[in-house]
Coordinates of C-alpha atoms and ligand atoms in Angstrom, one line a residue:
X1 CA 15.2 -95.7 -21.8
X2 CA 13.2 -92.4 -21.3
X3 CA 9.4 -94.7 -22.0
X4 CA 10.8 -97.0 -19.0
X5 CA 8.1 -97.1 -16.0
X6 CA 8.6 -94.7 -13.5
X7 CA 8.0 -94.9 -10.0
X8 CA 6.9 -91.9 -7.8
X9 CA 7.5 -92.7 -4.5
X10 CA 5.7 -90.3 -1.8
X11 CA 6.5 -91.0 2.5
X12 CA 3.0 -90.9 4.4
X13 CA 4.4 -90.8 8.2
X14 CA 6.8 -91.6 10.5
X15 CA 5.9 -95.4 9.9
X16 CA 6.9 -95.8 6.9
X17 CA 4.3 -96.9 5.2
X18 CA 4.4 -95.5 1.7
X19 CA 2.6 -95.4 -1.8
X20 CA 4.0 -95.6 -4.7
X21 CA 2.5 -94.1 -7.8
X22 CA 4.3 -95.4 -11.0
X23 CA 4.3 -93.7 -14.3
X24 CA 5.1 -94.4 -18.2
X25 CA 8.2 -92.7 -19.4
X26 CA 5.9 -90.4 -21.7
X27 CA 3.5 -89.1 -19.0
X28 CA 6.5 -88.3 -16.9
X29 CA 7.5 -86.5 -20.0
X30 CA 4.6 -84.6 -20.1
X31 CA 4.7 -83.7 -16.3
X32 CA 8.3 -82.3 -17.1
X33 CA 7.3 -80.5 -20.2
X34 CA 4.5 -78.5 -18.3
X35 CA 6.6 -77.6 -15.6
X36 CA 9.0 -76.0 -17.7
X37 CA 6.6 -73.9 -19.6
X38 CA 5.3 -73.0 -16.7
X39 CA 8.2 -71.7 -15.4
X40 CA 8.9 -70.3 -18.9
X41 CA 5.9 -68.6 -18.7
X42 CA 6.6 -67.3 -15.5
X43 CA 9.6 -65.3 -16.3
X44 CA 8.0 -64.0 -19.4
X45 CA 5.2 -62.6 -17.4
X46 CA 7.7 -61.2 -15.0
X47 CA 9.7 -59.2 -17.6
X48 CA 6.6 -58.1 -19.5
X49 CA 5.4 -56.8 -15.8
X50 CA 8.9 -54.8 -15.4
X51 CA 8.9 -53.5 -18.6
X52 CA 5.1 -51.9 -18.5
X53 CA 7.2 -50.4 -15.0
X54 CA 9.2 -48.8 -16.6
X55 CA 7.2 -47.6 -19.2
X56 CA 4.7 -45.6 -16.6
X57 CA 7.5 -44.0 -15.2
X58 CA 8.8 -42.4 -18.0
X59 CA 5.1 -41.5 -19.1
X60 CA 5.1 -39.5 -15.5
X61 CA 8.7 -38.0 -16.2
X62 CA 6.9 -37.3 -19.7
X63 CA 3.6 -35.8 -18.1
X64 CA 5.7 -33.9 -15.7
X65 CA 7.7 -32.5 -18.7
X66 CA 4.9 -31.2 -20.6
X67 CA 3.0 -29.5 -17.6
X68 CA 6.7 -27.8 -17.2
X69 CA 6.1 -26.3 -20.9
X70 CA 2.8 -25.3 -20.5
X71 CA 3.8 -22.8 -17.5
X72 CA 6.4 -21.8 -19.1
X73 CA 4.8 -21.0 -22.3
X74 CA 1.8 -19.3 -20.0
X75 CA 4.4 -17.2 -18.6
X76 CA 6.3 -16.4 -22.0
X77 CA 2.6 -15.7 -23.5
X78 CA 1.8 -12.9 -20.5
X79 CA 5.8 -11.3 -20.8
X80 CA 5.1 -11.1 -24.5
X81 CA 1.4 -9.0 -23.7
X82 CA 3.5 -6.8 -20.9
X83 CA 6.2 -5.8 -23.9
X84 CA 3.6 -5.2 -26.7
X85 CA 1.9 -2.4 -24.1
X86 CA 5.4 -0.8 -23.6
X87 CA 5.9 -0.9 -27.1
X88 CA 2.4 0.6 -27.8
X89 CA 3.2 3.2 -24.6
X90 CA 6.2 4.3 -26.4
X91 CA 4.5 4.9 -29.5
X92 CA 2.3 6.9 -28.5
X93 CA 4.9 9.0 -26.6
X94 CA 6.9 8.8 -29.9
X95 CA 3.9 10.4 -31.9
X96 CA 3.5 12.9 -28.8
X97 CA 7.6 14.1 -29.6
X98 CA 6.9 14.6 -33.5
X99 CA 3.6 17.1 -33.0
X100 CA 5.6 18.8 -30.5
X101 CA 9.0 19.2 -32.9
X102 CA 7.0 19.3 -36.5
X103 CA 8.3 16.4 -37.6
X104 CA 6.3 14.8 -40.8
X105 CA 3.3 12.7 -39.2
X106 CA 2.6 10.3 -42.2
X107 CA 5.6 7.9 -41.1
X108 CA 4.3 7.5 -37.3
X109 CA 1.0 6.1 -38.2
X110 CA 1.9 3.4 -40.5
X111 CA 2.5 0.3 -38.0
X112 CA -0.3 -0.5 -36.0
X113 CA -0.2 -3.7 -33.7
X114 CA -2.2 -6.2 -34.7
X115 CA -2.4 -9.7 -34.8
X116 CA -1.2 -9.9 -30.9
X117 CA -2.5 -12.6 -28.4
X118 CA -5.5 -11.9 -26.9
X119 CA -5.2 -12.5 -22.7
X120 CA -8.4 -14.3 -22.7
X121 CA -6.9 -17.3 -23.9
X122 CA -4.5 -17.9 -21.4
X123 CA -6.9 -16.9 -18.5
X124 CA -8.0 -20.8 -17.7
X125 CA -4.5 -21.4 -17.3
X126 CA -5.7 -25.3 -19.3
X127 CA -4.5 -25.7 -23.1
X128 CA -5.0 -29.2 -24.8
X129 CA -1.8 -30.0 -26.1
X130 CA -2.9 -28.9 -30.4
X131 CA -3.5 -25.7 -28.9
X132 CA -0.1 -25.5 -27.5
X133 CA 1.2 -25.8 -30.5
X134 CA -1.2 -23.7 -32.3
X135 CA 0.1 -21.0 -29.4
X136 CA 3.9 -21.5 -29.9
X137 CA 4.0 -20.6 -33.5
X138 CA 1.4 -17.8 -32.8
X139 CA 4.0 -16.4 -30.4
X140 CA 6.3 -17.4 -32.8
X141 CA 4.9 -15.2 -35.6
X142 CA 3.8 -12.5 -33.1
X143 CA 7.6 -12.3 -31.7
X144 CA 9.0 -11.5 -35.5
X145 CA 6.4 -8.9 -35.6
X146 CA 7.4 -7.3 -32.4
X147 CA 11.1 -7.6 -33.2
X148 CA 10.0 -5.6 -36.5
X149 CA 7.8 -2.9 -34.9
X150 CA 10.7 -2.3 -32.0
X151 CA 12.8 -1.9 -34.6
X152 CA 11.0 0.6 -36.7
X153 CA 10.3 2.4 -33.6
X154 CA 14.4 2.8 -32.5
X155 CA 15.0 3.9 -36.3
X156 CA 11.9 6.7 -35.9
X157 CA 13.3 7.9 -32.5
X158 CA 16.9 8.0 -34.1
X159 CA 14.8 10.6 -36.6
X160 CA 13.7 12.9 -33.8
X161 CA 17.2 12.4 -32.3
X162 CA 19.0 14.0 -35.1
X163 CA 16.0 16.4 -35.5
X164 CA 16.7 17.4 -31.7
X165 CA 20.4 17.7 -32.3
X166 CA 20.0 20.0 -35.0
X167 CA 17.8 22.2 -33.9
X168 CA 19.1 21.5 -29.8
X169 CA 17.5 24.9 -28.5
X170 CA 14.2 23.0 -29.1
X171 CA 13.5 21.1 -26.7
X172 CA 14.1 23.5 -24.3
X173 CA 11.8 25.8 -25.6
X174 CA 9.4 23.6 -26.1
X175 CA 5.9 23.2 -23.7
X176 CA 6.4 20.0 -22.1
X177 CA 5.3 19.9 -18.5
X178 CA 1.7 21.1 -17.0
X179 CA 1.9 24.9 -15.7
X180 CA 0.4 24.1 -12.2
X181 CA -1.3 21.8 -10.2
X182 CA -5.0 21.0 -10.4
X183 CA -7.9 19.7 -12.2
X184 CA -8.2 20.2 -15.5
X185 CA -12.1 21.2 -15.6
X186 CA -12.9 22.3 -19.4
X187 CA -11.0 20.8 -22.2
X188 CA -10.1 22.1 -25.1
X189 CA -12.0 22.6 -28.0
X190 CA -16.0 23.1 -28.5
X191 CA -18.0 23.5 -25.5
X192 CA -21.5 25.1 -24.0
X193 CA -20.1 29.0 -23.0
X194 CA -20.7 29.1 -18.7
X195 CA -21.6 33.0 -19.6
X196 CA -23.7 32.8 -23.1
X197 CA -25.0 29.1 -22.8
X198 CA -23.9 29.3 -26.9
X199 CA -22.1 26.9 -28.5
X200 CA -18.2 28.3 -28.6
X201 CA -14.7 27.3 -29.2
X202 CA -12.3 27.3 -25.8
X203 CA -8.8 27.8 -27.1
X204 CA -7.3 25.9 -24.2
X205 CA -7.8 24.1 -20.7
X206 CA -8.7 25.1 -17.9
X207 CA -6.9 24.0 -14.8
X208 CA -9.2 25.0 -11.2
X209 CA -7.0 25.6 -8.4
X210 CA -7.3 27.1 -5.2
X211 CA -5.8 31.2 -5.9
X212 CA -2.2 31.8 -5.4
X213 CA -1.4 28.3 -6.4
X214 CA 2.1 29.1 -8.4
X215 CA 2.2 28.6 -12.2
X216 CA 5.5 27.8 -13.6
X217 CA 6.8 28.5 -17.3
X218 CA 6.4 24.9 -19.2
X219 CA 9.5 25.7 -21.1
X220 CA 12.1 28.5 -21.8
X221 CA 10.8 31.6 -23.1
X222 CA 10.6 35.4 -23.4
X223 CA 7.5 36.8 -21.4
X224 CA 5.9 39.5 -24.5
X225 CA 3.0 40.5 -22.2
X226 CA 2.0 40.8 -18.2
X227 CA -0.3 42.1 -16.6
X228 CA -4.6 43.1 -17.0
X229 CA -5.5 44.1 -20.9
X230 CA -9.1 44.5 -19.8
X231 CA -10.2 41.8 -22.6
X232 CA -11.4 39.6 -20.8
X233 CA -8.8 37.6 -19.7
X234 CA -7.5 39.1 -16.3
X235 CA -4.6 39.2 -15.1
X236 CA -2.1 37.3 -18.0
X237 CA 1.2 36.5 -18.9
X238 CA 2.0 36.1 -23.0
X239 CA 5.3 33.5 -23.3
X240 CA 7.4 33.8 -26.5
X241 CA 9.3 30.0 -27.0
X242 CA 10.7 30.5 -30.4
X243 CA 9.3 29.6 -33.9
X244 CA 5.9 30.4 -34.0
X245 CA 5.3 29.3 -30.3
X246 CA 3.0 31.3 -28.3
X247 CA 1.6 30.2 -24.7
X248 CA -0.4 32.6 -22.4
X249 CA -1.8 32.1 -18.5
X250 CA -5.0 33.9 -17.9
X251 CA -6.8 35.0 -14.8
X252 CA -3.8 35.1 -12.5
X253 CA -4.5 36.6 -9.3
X254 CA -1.0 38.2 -9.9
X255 CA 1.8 37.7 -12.3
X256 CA 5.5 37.4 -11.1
X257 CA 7.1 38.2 -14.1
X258 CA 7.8 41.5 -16.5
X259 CA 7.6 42.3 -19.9
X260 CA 11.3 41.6 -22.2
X261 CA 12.2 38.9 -19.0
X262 CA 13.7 35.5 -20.1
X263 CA 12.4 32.4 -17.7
X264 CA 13.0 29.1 -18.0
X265 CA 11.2 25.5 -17.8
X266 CA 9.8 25.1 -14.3
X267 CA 10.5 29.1 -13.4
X268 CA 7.3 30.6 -11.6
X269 CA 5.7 33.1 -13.2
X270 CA 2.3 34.0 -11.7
X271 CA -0.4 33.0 -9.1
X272 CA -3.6 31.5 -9.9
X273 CA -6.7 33.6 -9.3
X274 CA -10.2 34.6 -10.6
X275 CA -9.6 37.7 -12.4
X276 CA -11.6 38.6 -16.1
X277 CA -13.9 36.7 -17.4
X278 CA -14.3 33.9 -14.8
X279 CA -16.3 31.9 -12.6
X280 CA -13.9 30.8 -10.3
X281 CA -10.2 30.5 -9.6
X282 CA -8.6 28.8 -11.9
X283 CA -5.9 28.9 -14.8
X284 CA -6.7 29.5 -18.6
X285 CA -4.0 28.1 -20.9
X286 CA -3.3 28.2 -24.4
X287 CA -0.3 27.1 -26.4
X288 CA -0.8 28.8 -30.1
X289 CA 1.5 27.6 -33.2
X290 CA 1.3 30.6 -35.4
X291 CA -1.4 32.5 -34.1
X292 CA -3.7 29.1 -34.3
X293 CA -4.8 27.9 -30.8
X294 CA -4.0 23.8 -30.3
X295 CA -4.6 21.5 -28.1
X296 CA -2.8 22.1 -24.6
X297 CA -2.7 18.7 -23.7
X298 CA -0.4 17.7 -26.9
X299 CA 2.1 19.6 -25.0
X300 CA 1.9 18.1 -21.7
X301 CA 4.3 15.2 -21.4
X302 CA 4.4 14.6 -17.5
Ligands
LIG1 ZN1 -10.6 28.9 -20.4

């Protein structure tokens, strides 16, 4: 039945003249066979076409994603640098606190940072994806570290806590602020002598000022001298803070205070001027722990 002759039958025109076009069962076959894979193929193409679709969007969504982590991990990177400088700032005020109460030194110095992130590699703001990686257990590791050294750092200011507690007139009494205002023009320490021009130590800072700027006590004491000893020094004032604590003021224009007063942190206590030994206004002071002159500016925490 199906290998019959066929007959195609195709209208030219209004006439009705016609052709006819016949055909064996099996080339009809054929005809019908190609038109189905055809359409076959058709539909396959067509799903293979939606499904690449789909594909690129979720490899934009997927793009998008991973740009989305890199900021963020940029951003993570530079909060991580801001809190290992406050942690290295309050260290360093940390080891300011223990020279100033005694406390044991050794202990302070152990834990230095190291290891940290350098900021140069996030300054292109580009990381290929391994180094992403490479940076997220980096911060990783770094992060532990931090979280260790933060620690250590609350258990050491715990120590001066409990060092302050017991001994609670200390801090007090203690040097802590600068005595006036100016600039500090010789350090402390070895220098060329402005008289000599020989090699000498200078037992504390000098801080030039205009005269009759005010100088106020750093910290609560007894004033155990005032006034001109003709040593060199001018016009002085001598403060008594406990311990073995000793701070003086030299070459005051005039001093405000008497001998056997008590003053407190911030009271005044002189005027700055250009008496003794000097080559211009400005204030000479000294902070001496038993007898022994150290460095001012370990006692100056503002
Ligand atoms: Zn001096």
């Amino acid at each position: 039945m199906l290998f019959k002759k066929y007959h195609i039958v195709i209208f030219k025109d209004k006439q009705g003249t016609c052709r006819k076009v016949g055909l064996r069962g099996g080339v009809f076959l054929l005809f019908i066979f190609l038109f189905a894979g055809m359409a076959a193929g058709n539909v396959f193409l067509w799903q293979r076409y939606a499904q690449s679709m789909k594909v690129e969007k979720s490899l934009s969504l997927a793009e998008k994603t991973i740009h989305e982590q890199k900021t963020q991990l940029l951003g993570l990177a530079q909060k991580l640098g801001a809190l290992q400088k406050s942690l290295s700032r309050i260290h360093d005020f940390d080891s300011k606190l223990r020279v100033m109460i005694d406390l044991d030194q050794d202990s302070s110095q152990t834990v230095t940072p190291k290891g940290g992130i350098q900021s140069e590699t996030f300054s292109n703001g580009y990381l290929p994806l391994y180094r992403q990686e490479l940076l997220a257990r980096k911060m990783h590791s770094f992060l532990k570290q931090l979280n260790v050294e933060a620690r250590l750092e609350e258990v050491k200011q715990q120590e001066i806590l409990a060092q302050l507690r017991e001994k609670n007139d200390l801090l007090e009494s203690t040097p802590s602020i600068w005595p006036t205002t100016g600039w500090v023009t010789s350090p402390f320490g070895w220098r060329t002598s402005p008289f000599t021009g020989k090699r000498e130590h200078h037992p504390g800072i000098d801080i030039s000022a205009p005269p009759g700027t005010p100088i106020y006590a750093p910290a609560k004491g007894k004033v155990i001298l005032s006034g001109n000893r003709h040593d060199g020094y001018g016009v002085q004032v001598k403060l008594y803070h406990g311990g073995n604590t000793v701070t003086r003021y030299a070459h005051m224009k005039r001093s405000a205070v008497k001998q056997g007063q008590e003053v407190t942190r911030g009271e005044l206590i002189g005027y700055v001027g250009n008496s003794g030994r000097s080559t211009g206004p400005h204030l000479h002071y000294e902070v001496r722990k038993a007898e022994v002159a150290v460095n001012p500016m370990k006692f100056i925490l503002n």
